Amino acid sequence: MYRVIIFVLVLVLAGCNRPAADQPTAVSLPSQTLLKYARGFTVAYDGNIKTVTVLTPFQGASTGFTYLLVPADEEVPAHAPDVRVIRTPLTSIVCTSTSHIPLLDYLGETDKLVGFPSTDYISSEKMRRRVDTGQVKDLGVDNSITLEQLVMLKPGMLMGYTQSSDYGQFKKIEDLGVPVVINAEYLEKHPLGRAEWIKFMALFFNQEKRADSVFQVIEKSYLDAKAVVDTVRTRPTVLSGVVYGDAWFLPGGQNYAARILNDAGCQYLWAADSSTGALKLSFEHVYEKAHDADFWIGVGSYNTLPALRAADHRYAQFKPVTTRQVYTYDARKGARGGSEFLELGYLRPDLILRDLVKITHPTLLPDHTLYFYAPLQ
């Protein structure tokens, strides 16, 4: 369940995204929620009761999951047997991905988290205080989550995610009386669509107004940064990814990483590619196309140039290595080594974008200091 930090996450939260929509269109919902970018869930209001549907819970899903959010003091209305009922507002929750943590923090609901698998990966200072004082229980690792401890916590809900149709572990959890809700933020087309899933989390705490206010700030920050580079004539070339095993893995031309690089006024060298996941190419192919790139952004777990060169002596042949224009996104670590980028990046694409603009067009955002990114020394 915990989104394990494996090599695929080198690709700037790339994963299995679908093509990005160029011009998002607002979707008016019946009452208190307005979605402008997110396309993965819908909300319908009937008085105080909300019907929430996650349309595509995993890549390639043919059907979605529906949840009925019913106030704790109201009677549960008749509903289809496959609709899961969640009592609101939640007084406790278990999350399974670090990307869920900032949603709670920004909604002022940090104190509602009671359990999490592999708590060492949590970077949020607010949440770490709860972890370190024993208020958030470590529930084990990934799919080996300790069901006995989970049941003892009696959370109002477990927020999970899945990358396949395998619902086995979640079914066991539901059979033990803990409702499960799937968060599919990672499938959104637009960086701001991912950020807009703060409105999804808000539904379970009746925090729609706060979520909308938070999102408006993030959206404005992102769009303002994008507007600064929209008219630039010079778009520096960018390479990404590293060799893993016998192949070079890098973002496809239509995924999240490529979208943000484009919005940052960069020429990602594989932007014309139509794939939405990770490309798997030979070293020779990448070298031929990108050895003279202006920047190399996103180099996995390497944090120094000597370490990068030691991993594969051929890396030294790339121009960004000789010009010292190689950047990691993993400059900020939590107290136990967790990646702040992987935790906060979904919610704050504006910070990612501003970092990329600062790196590739350093004079355009003079007051911005790099947040997630840092040059390899």
CSV table of C-alpha atoms in Angstrom, one decimal:
chain,number,residue,atom,x,y,z
A,1,MET,CA,0.0,0.0,0.0
A,2,TYR,CA,2.7,2.5,0.9
A,3,ARG,CA,4.0,3.9,-2.4
A,4,VAL,CA,7.5,2.3,-2.2
A,5,ILE,CA,10.3,4.6,-3.4
A,6,ILE,CA,11.6,2.6,-6.3
A,7,PHE,CA,13.4,3.7,-9.4
A,8,VAL,CA,10.2,4.6,-11.3
A,9,LEU,CA,9.8,7.6,-9.0
A,10,VAL,CA,13.0,9.0,-10.5
A,11,LEU,CA,10.7,10.1,-13.3
A,12,VAL,CA,9.4,13.1,-11.3
A,13,LEU,CA,6.2,11.5,-10.1
A,14,ALA,CA,5.6,10.3,-13.6
A,15,GLY,CA,4.0,6.9,-13.3
A,16,CYS,CA,1.1,5.9,-15.5
A,17,ASN,CA,-0.4,9.3,-16.5
A,18,ARG,CA,-2.6,9.9,-19.4
A,19,PRO,CA,-2.0,12.8,-21.9
A,20,ALA,CA,-2.3,16.2,-20.4
A,21,ALA,CA,-5.2,18.4,-21.3
A,22,ASP,CA,-4.1,21.7,-22.7
A,23,GLN,CA,-7.0,23.8,-21.6
A,24,PRO,CA,-8.9,22.6,-18.5
A,25,THR,CA,-12.6,23.3,-18.3
A,26,ALA,CA,-14.4,23.9,-15.1
A,27,VAL,CA,-16.9,21.2,-14.1
A,28,SER,CA,-19.9,22.5,-12.1
A,29,LEU,CA,-21.1,20.1,-9.4
A,30,PRO,CA,-24.5,20.3,-7.8
A,31,SER,CA,-23.4,22.1,-4.6
A,32,GLN,CA,-20.2,22.9,-2.7
A,33,THR,CA,-17.4,21.6,-4.9
A,34,LEU,CA,-16.0,23.0,-8.2
A,35,LEU,CA,-13.5,21.0,-10.1
A,36,LYS,CA,-11.4,22.8,-12.7
A,37,TYR,CA,-8.6,20.3,-13.5
A,38,ALA,CA,-9.3,17.0,-11.6
A,39,ARG,CA,-11.1,14.4,-13.7
A,40,GLY,CA,-10.8,11.4,-11.5
A,41,PHE,CA,-13.7,11.9,-9.1
A,42,THR,CA,-17.2,13.4,-9.0
A,43,VAL,CA,-19.3,14.7,-6.1
A,44,ALA,CA,-23.1,15.0,-5.8
A,45,TYR,CA,-24.9,16.5,-2.8
A,46,ASP,CA,-28.3,15.6,-1.4
A,47,GLY,CA,-28.7,17.7,1.7
A,48,ASN,CA,-25.8,16.8,4.0
A,49,ILE,CA,-25.1,13.5,2.2
A,50,LYS,CA,-22.5,13.3,-0.4
A,51,THR,CA,-22.1,10.7,-3.1
A,52,VAL,CA,-18.5,10.5,-4.2
A,53,THR,CA,-17.3,8.4,-7.2
A,54,VAL,CA,-13.7,7.7,-8.1
A,55,LEU,CA,-14.1,7.1,-11.8
A,56,THR,CA,-10.8,5.4,-12.6
A,57,PRO,CA,-9.4,3.9,-9.4
A,58,PHE,CA,-6.4,2.4,-11.3
A,59,GLN,CA,-5.0,2.6,-14.8
A,60,GLY,CA,-7.3,0.8,-17.3
A,61,ALA,CA,-10.2,0.4,-14.8
A,62,SER,CA,-13.5,-0.2,-16.6
A,63,THR,CA,-15.6,0.8,-13.5
A,64,GLY,CA,-15.2,3.1,-10.6
A,65,PHE,CA,-15.9,3.0,-6.8
A,66,THR,CA,-18.7,4.9,-5.2
A,67,TYR,CA,-18.8,6.1,-1.6
A,68,LEU,CA,-21.8,7.5,0.4
A,69,LEU,CA,-20.7,10.1,2.9
A,70,VAL,CA,-23.3,10.3,5.6
A,71,PRO,CA,-23.2,12.6,8.7
A,72,ALA,CA,-22.7,10.6,11.9
A,73,ASP,CA,-26.0,11.8,13.3
A,74,GLU,CA,-28.1,11.0,10.2
A,75,GLU,CA,-29.7,7.7,9.1
A,76,VAL,CA,-28.0,5.9,6.2
A,77,PRO,CA,-30.3,6.0,3.2
A,78,ALA,CA,-31.0,3.0,0.9
A,79,HIS,CA,-28.1,2.4,-1.4
A,80,ALA,CA,-26.7,-0.2,-3.8
A,81,PRO,CA,-24.8,-3.1,-2.2
A,82,ASP,CA,-21.5,-2.1,-3.8
A,83,VAL,CA,-21.6,1.5,-2.4
A,84,ARG,CA,-19.4,1.9,0.6
A,85,VAL,CA,-20.7,4.1,3.5
A,86,ILE,CA,-18.4,6.5,5.3
A,87,ARG,CA,-19.5,8.4,8.4
A,88,THR,CA,-18.6,12.0,8.4
A,89,PRO,CA,-16.8,14.1,9.5
A,90,LEU,CA,-14.0,11.7,10.2
A,91,THR,CA,-12.5,11.7,13.6
A,92,SER,CA,-9.7,9.4,12.7
A,93,ILE,CA,-8.1,8.1,9.5
A,94,VAL,CA,-5.3,5.7,8.4
A,95,CYS,CA,-3.4,6.7,5.2
A,96,THR,CA,-1.1,4.6,3.1
A,97,SER,CA,0.8,7.0,0.9
A,98,THR,CA,3.0,9.9,2.0
A,99,SER,CA,1.2,12.1,-0.6
A,100,HIS,CA,-1.9,11.9,1.6
A,101,ILE,CA,-0.1,13.5,4.5
A,102,PRO,CA,0.1,17.1,3.2
A,103,LEU,CA,-3.6,17.0,2.4
A,104,LEU,CA,-4.3,16.5,6.1
A,105,ASP,CA,-1.8,19.2,7.1
A,106,TYR,CA,-3.2,21.8,4.7
A,107,LEU,CA,-6.8,21.1,5.8
A,108,GLY,CA,-5.9,21.5,9.5
A,109,GLU,CA,-6.6,17.8,10.1
A,110,THR,CA,-3.1,16.6,11.0
A,111,ASP,CA,-4.4,15.3,14.4
A,112,LYS,CA,-6.8,12.8,12.7
A,113,LEU,CA,-4.1,10.5,11.4
A,114,VAL,CA,-3.8,7.5,13.7
A,115,GLY,CA,-1.9,4.9,11.6
A,116,PHE,CA,0.5,4.7,8.6
A,117,PRO,CA,2.7,1.9,7.2
A,118,SER,CA,6.4,2.7,7.4
A,119,THR,CA,6.2,5.9,9.4
A,120,ASP,CA,9.9,6.7,8.8
A,121,TYR,CA,9.0,7.9,5.4
A,122,ILE,CA,6.8,10.7,6.7
A,123,SER,CA,8.6,14.0,6.4
A,124,SER,CA,6.0,16.6,7.5
A,125,GLU,CA,7.2,18.2,10.7
A,126,LYS,CA,3.7,18.4,12.1
A,127,MET,CA,3.0,14.8,11.4
A,128,ARG,CA,6.4,13.7,12.6
A,129,ARG,CA,5.6,15.2,16.1
A,130,ARG,CA,2.6,12.9,16.2
A,131,VAL,CA,4.6,9.9,15.1
A,132,ASP,CA,7.4,10.6,17.5
A,133,THR,CA,5.0,10.9,20.4
A,134,GLY,CA,3.3,7.6,19.6
A,135,GLN,CA,0.0,9.2,18.3
A,136,VAL,CA,0.5,7.6,14.8
A,137,LYS,CA,1.1,3.9,14.9
A,138,ASP,CA,3.4,2.2,12.5
A,139,LEU,CA,1.4,-0.5,10.8
A,140,GLY,CA,4.2,-2.4,9.0
A,141,VAL,CA,5.4,-2.4,5.5
A,142,ASP,CA,3.5,-2.1,2.2
A,143,ASN,CA,1.1,-5.0,1.7
A,144,SER,CA,2.3,-6.6,5.0
A,145,ILE,CA,0.2,-4.0,6.9
A,146,THR,CA,-0.6,-5.4,10.4
A,147,LEU,CA,-4.3,-6.0,10.3
A,148,GLU,CA,-4.6,-6.6,14.1
A,149,GLN,CA,-3.1,-3.2,14.9
A,150,LEU,CA,-5.3,-1.6,12.2
A,151,VAL,CA,-8.5,-3.0,13.7
A,152,MET,CA,-7.4,-1.9,17.2
A,153,LEU,CA,-7.1,1.7,16.0
A,154,LYS,CA,-10.8,1.6,14.8
A,155,PRO,CA,-10.2,4.3,12.2
A,156,GLY,CA,-13.2,5.9,10.5
A,157,MET,CA,-11.6,5.2,7.2
A,158,LEU,CA,-8.5,3.9,5.5
A,159,MET,CA,-7.4,5.9,2.4
A,160,GLY,CA,-5.5,3.6,0.0
A,161,TYR,CA,-4.4,3.5,-3.6
A,162,THR,CA,-3.9,0.8,-6.1
A,163,GLN,CA,-2.1,0.4,-9.4
A,164,SER,CA,-4.0,-2.7,-10.4
A,165,SER,CA,-7.4,-4.5,-10.1
A,166,ASP,CA,-6.1,-6.5,-7.1
A,167,TYR,CA,-8.4,-5.5,-4.3
A,168,GLY,CA,-7.5,-8.5,-2.1
A,169,GLN,CA,-5.8,-6.7,0.8
A,170,PHE,CA,-8.4,-4.0,0.9
A,171,LYS,CA,-11.2,-6.6,0.9
A,172,LYS,CA,-9.6,-8.1,4.0
A,173,ILE,CA,-9.6,-4.7,5.7
A,174,GLU,CA,-13.2,-4.1,4.8
A,175,ASP,CA,-14.2,-7.5,6.1
A,176,LEU,CA,-12.7,-6.4,9.4
A,177,GLY,CA,-15.0,-3.4,9.6
A,178,VAL,CA,-12.7,-0.7,8.4
A,179,PRO,CA,-14.1,1.3,5.4
A,180,VAL,CA,-11.6,1.7,2.5
A,181,VAL,CA,-11.5,4.6,0.1
A,182,ILE,CA,-9.3,4.6,-3.0
A,183,ASN,CA,-7.4,7.8,-3.8
A,184,ALA,CA,-6.3,7.9,-7.5
A,185,GLU,CA,-4.7,11.3,-7.7
A,186,TYR,CA,-1.7,9.8,-9.5
A,187,LEU,CA,-3.8,9.3,-12.7
A,188,GLU,CA,-4.7,12.9,-13.2
A,189,LYS,CA,-3.8,14.5,-16.5
A,190,HIS,CA,-2.8,17.9,-15.3
A,191,PRO,CA,-0.4,18.8,-12.4
A,192,LEU,CA,-3.1,21.0,-10.9
A,193,GLY,CA,-5.5,18.1,-11.3
A,194,ARG,CA,-3.4,16.2,-8.8
A,195,ALA,CA,-3.2,19.1,-6.5
A,196,GLU,CA,-7.0,19.4,-6.7
A,197,TRP,CA,-7.4,16.1,-4.9
A,198,ILE,CA,-7.1,18.1,-1.7
A,199,LYS,CA,-10.8,18.7,-2.4
A,200,PHE,CA,-11.4,14.9,-2.4
A,201,MET,CA,-9.8,14.6,1.1
A,202,ALA,CA,-11.8,17.6,2.3
A,203,LEU,CA,-15.1,15.9,1.6
A,204,PHE,CA,-14.6,13.4,4.4
A,205,PHE,CA,-13.9,16.2,7.0
A,206,ASN,CA,-16.5,18.8,5.7
A,207,GLN,CA,-13.6,21.1,4.8
A,208,GLU,CA,-14.6,22.0,1.3
A,209,LYS,CA,-14.3,25.7,1.8
A,210,ARG,CA,-10.8,25.4,3.2
A,211,ALA,CA,-9.7,23.1,0.5
A,212,ASP,CA,-11.0,25.5,-2.2
A,213,SER,CA,-9.0,28.4,-0.6
A,214,VAL,CA,-5.8,26.3,-0.4
A,215,PHE,CA,-6.2,25.2,-4.0
A,216,GLN,CA,-6.8,28.7,-5.3
A,217,VAL,CA,-3.4,29.8,-3.8
A,218,ILE,CA,-1.6,26.9,-5.4
A,219,GLU,CA,-3.3,27.4,-8.7
A,220,LYS,CA,-2.5,31.1,-8.8
A,221,SER,CA,1.2,30.4,-7.9
A,222,TYR,CA,1.4,27.8,-10.7
A,223,LEU,CA,-0.3,29.9,-13.4
A,224,ASP,CA,1.7,33.0,-12.5
A,225,ALA,CA,5.0,31.1,-12.8
A,226,LYS,CA,3.8,29.6,-16.1
A,227,ALA,CA,2.8,33.0,-17.5
A,228,VAL,CA,6.3,34.4,-16.8
A,229,VAL,CA,7.9,31.9,-19.2
A,230,ASP,CA,5.1,31.7,-21.8
A,231,THR,CA,6.7,34.2,-24.1
A,232,VAL,CA,10.4,33.2,-23.7
A,233,ARG,CA,12.1,32.6,-27.0
A,234,THR,CA,14.9,30.5,-25.7
A,235,ARG,CA,13.8,27.1,-24.4
A,236,PRO,CA,16.8,25.2,-23.0
A,237,THR,CA,17.1,21.5,-23.8
A,238,VAL,CA,16.5,19.1,-20.9
A,239,LEU,CA,17.5,15.4,-20.3
A,240,SER,CA,16.1,13.3,-17.5
A,241,GLY,CA,16.4,9.9,-15.9
A,242,VAL,CA,19.3,7.5,-15.4
A,243,VAL,CA,20.4,4.0,-16.4
A,244,TYR,CA,18.8,1.3,-14.3
A,245,GLY,CA,20.0,-2.2,-15.1
A,246,ASP,CA,20.6,-2.4,-18.8
A,247,ALA,CA,18.4,0.5,-19.9
A,248,TRP,CA,17.9,4.2,-19.5
A,249,PHE,CA,14.5,5.0,-18.0
A,250,LEU,CA,13.1,8.5,-18.6
A,251,PRO,CA,9.8,10.2,-18.8
A,252,GLY,CA,7.6,9.7,-21.8
A,253,GLY,CA,6.7,12.9,-23.8
A,254,GLN,CA,3.1,13.1,-22.5
A,255,ASN,CA,3.5,12.4,-18.8
A,256,TYR,CA,3.5,14.6,-15.7
A,257,ALA,CA,7.3,15.3,-15.8
A,258,ALA,CA,7.2,16.3,-19.4
A,259,ARG,CA,4.2,18.6,-18.8
A,260,ILE,CA,5.8,20.5,-16.0
A,261,LEU,CA,9.1,20.9,-18.0
A,262,ASN,CA,7.1,22.3,-20.9
A,263,ASP,CA,5.2,24.7,-18.6
A,264,ALA,CA,8.6,25.8,-17.2
A,265,GLY,CA,9.7,26.9,-20.7
A,266,CYS,CA,12.0,24.0,-21.4
A,267,GLN,CA,12.5,21.8,-24.4
A,268,TYR,CA,12.3,18.3,-23.1
A,269,LEU,CA,14.1,16.3,-25.7
A,270,TRP,CA,11.5,13.6,-25.8
A,271,ALA,CA,8.5,16.0,-25.8
A,272,ALA,CA,7.4,14.7,-29.2
A,273,ASP,CA,7.0,11.2,-27.8
A,274,SER,CA,3.3,10.2,-27.3
A,275,SER,CA,3.7,7.8,-24.4
A,276,THR,CA,2.5,8.7,-20.9
A,277,GLY,CA,4.6,6.4,-18.8
A,278,ALA,CA,8.4,5.8,-18.7
A,279,LEU,CA,10.5,5.2,-21.7
A,280,LYS,CA,13.1,2.4,-21.7
A,281,LEU,CA,15.9,3.2,-24.0
A,282,SER,CA,19.5,2.1,-24.7
A,283,PHE,CA,22.3,4.3,-23.4
A,284,GLU,CA,23.5,4.8,-27.0
A,285,HIS,CA,20.1,6.1,-28.1
A,286,VAL,CA,20.0,8.6,-25.2
A,287,TYR,CA,23.5,9.7,-25.7
A,288,GLU,CA,23.0,10.4,-29.4
A,289,LYS,CA,20.0,12.6,-28.7
A,290,ALA,CA,20.9,14.2,-25.4
A,291,HIS,CA,24.7,14.3,-24.8
A,292,ASP,CA,24.7,18.0,-25.6
A,293,ALA,CA,21.6,18.9,-23.5
A,294,ASP,CA,21.7,22.2,-21.5
A,295,PHE,CA,20.3,20.6,-18.3
A,296,TRP,CA,20.0,17.1,-16.8
A,297,ILE,CA,17.1,17.3,-14.3
A,298,GLY,CA,16.2,14.2,-12.3
A,299,VAL,CA,19.0,11.7,-11.6
A,300,GLY,CA,17.4,9.3,-9.2
A,301,SER,CA,19.1,8.9,-5.9
A,302,TYR,CA,22.4,10.4,-6.9
A,303,ASN,CA,23.3,13.4,-4.8
A,304,THR,CA,26.8,14.3,-6.0
A,305,LEU,CA,28.6,14.4,-9.3
A,306,PRO,CA,31.3,12.0,-8.2
A,307,ALA,CA,28.6,9.5,-7.2
A,308,LEU,CA,26.9,9.9,-10.6
A,309,ARG,CA,30.2,9.4,-12.5
A,310,ALA,CA,31.2,6.5,-10.3
A,311,ALA,CA,27.9,4.7,-11.1
A,312,ASP,CA,28.6,4.8,-14.8
A,313,HIS,CA,31.7,6.4,-16.3
A,314,ARG,CA,29.8,7.2,-19.5
A,315,TYR,CA,27.8,9.8,-17.7
A,316,ALA,CA,30.9,12.1,-17.7
A,317,GLN,CA,30.5,12.4,-21.5
A,318,PHE,CA,27.3,14.4,-21.2
A,319,LYS,CA,27.6,18.2,-21.4
A,320,PRO,CA,25.5,19.0,-18.2
A,321,VAL,CA,28.0,17.0,-16.2
A,322,THR,CA,31.0,19.0,-17.4
A,323,THR,CA,29.0,22.3,-17.1
A,324,ARG,CA,27.6,21.3,-13.6
A,325,GLN,CA,24.0,21.6,-14.7
A,326,VAL,CA,22.8,18.4,-13.2
A,327,TYR,CA,19.9,18.6,-10.6
A,328,THR,CA,18.3,16.4,-8.1
A,329,TYR,CA,14.7,16.9,-6.9
A,330,ASP,CA,15.5,15.2,-3.6
A,331,ALA,CA,17.3,18.0,-1.9
A,332,ARG,CA,14.9,18.0,1.1
A,333,LYS,CA,14.7,15.1,3.4
A,334,GLY,CA,12.5,14.5,6.4
A,335,ALA,CA,13.9,13.7,9.9
A,336,ARG,CA,14.1,9.9,9.0
A,337,GLY,CA,15.2,10.3,5.4
A,338,GLY,CA,11.8,10.5,3.7
A,339,SER,CA,11.6,12.5,0.5
A,340,GLU,CA,9.7,15.8,0.8
A,341,PHE,CA,9.4,15.9,-3.0
A,342,LEU,CA,7.5,12.6,-3.1
A,343,GLU,CA,5.3,13.6,-0.1
A,344,LEU,CA,4.5,17.2,-1.0
A,345,GLY,CA,5.0,17.3,-4.7
A,346,TYR,CA,1.5,16.2,-5.7
A,347,LEU,CA,-0.1,19.0,-3.8
A,348,ARG,CA,2.5,21.7,-4.6
A,349,PRO,CA,3.3,21.5,-8.4
A,350,ASP,CA,3.7,25.2,-8.2
A,351,LEU,CA,6.8,24.7,-6.1
A,352,ILE,CA,8.2,22.2,-8.6
A,353,LEU,CA,7.4,24.5,-11.5
A,354,ARG,CA,9.0,27.5,-9.9
A,355,ASP,CA,12.1,25.5,-9.1
A,356,LEU,CA,12.4,24.4,-12.8
A,357,VAL,CA,11.9,28.0,-14.0
A,358,LYS,CA,14.6,29.2,-11.6
A,359,ILE,CA,17.0,26.5,-12.8
A,360,THR,CA,16.4,27.0,-16.5
A,361,HIS,CA,15.5,30.7,-16.7
A,362,PRO,CA,17.3,32.0,-13.6
A,363,THR,CA,16.5,35.7,-14.1
A,364,LEU,CA,12.7,35.3,-14.5
A,365,LEU,CA,11.9,34.6,-10.8
A,366,PRO,CA,14.5,36.6,-8.9
A,367,ASP,CA,12.9,36.2,-5.5
A,368,HIS,CA,12.5,32.4,-5.7
A,369,THR,CA,14.8,30.1,-3.8
A,370,LEU,CA,15.0,26.5,-4.9
A,371,TYR,CA,12.8,24.3,-2.7
A,372,PHE,CA,12.9,20.7,-3.9
A,373,TYR,CA,15.8,20.9,-6.3
A,374,ALA,CA,19.5,21.4,-5.9
A,375,PRO,CA,22.5,21.1,-8.2
A,376,LEU,CA,24.8,18.1,-7.8
A,377,GLN,CA,28.2,19.2,-6.6
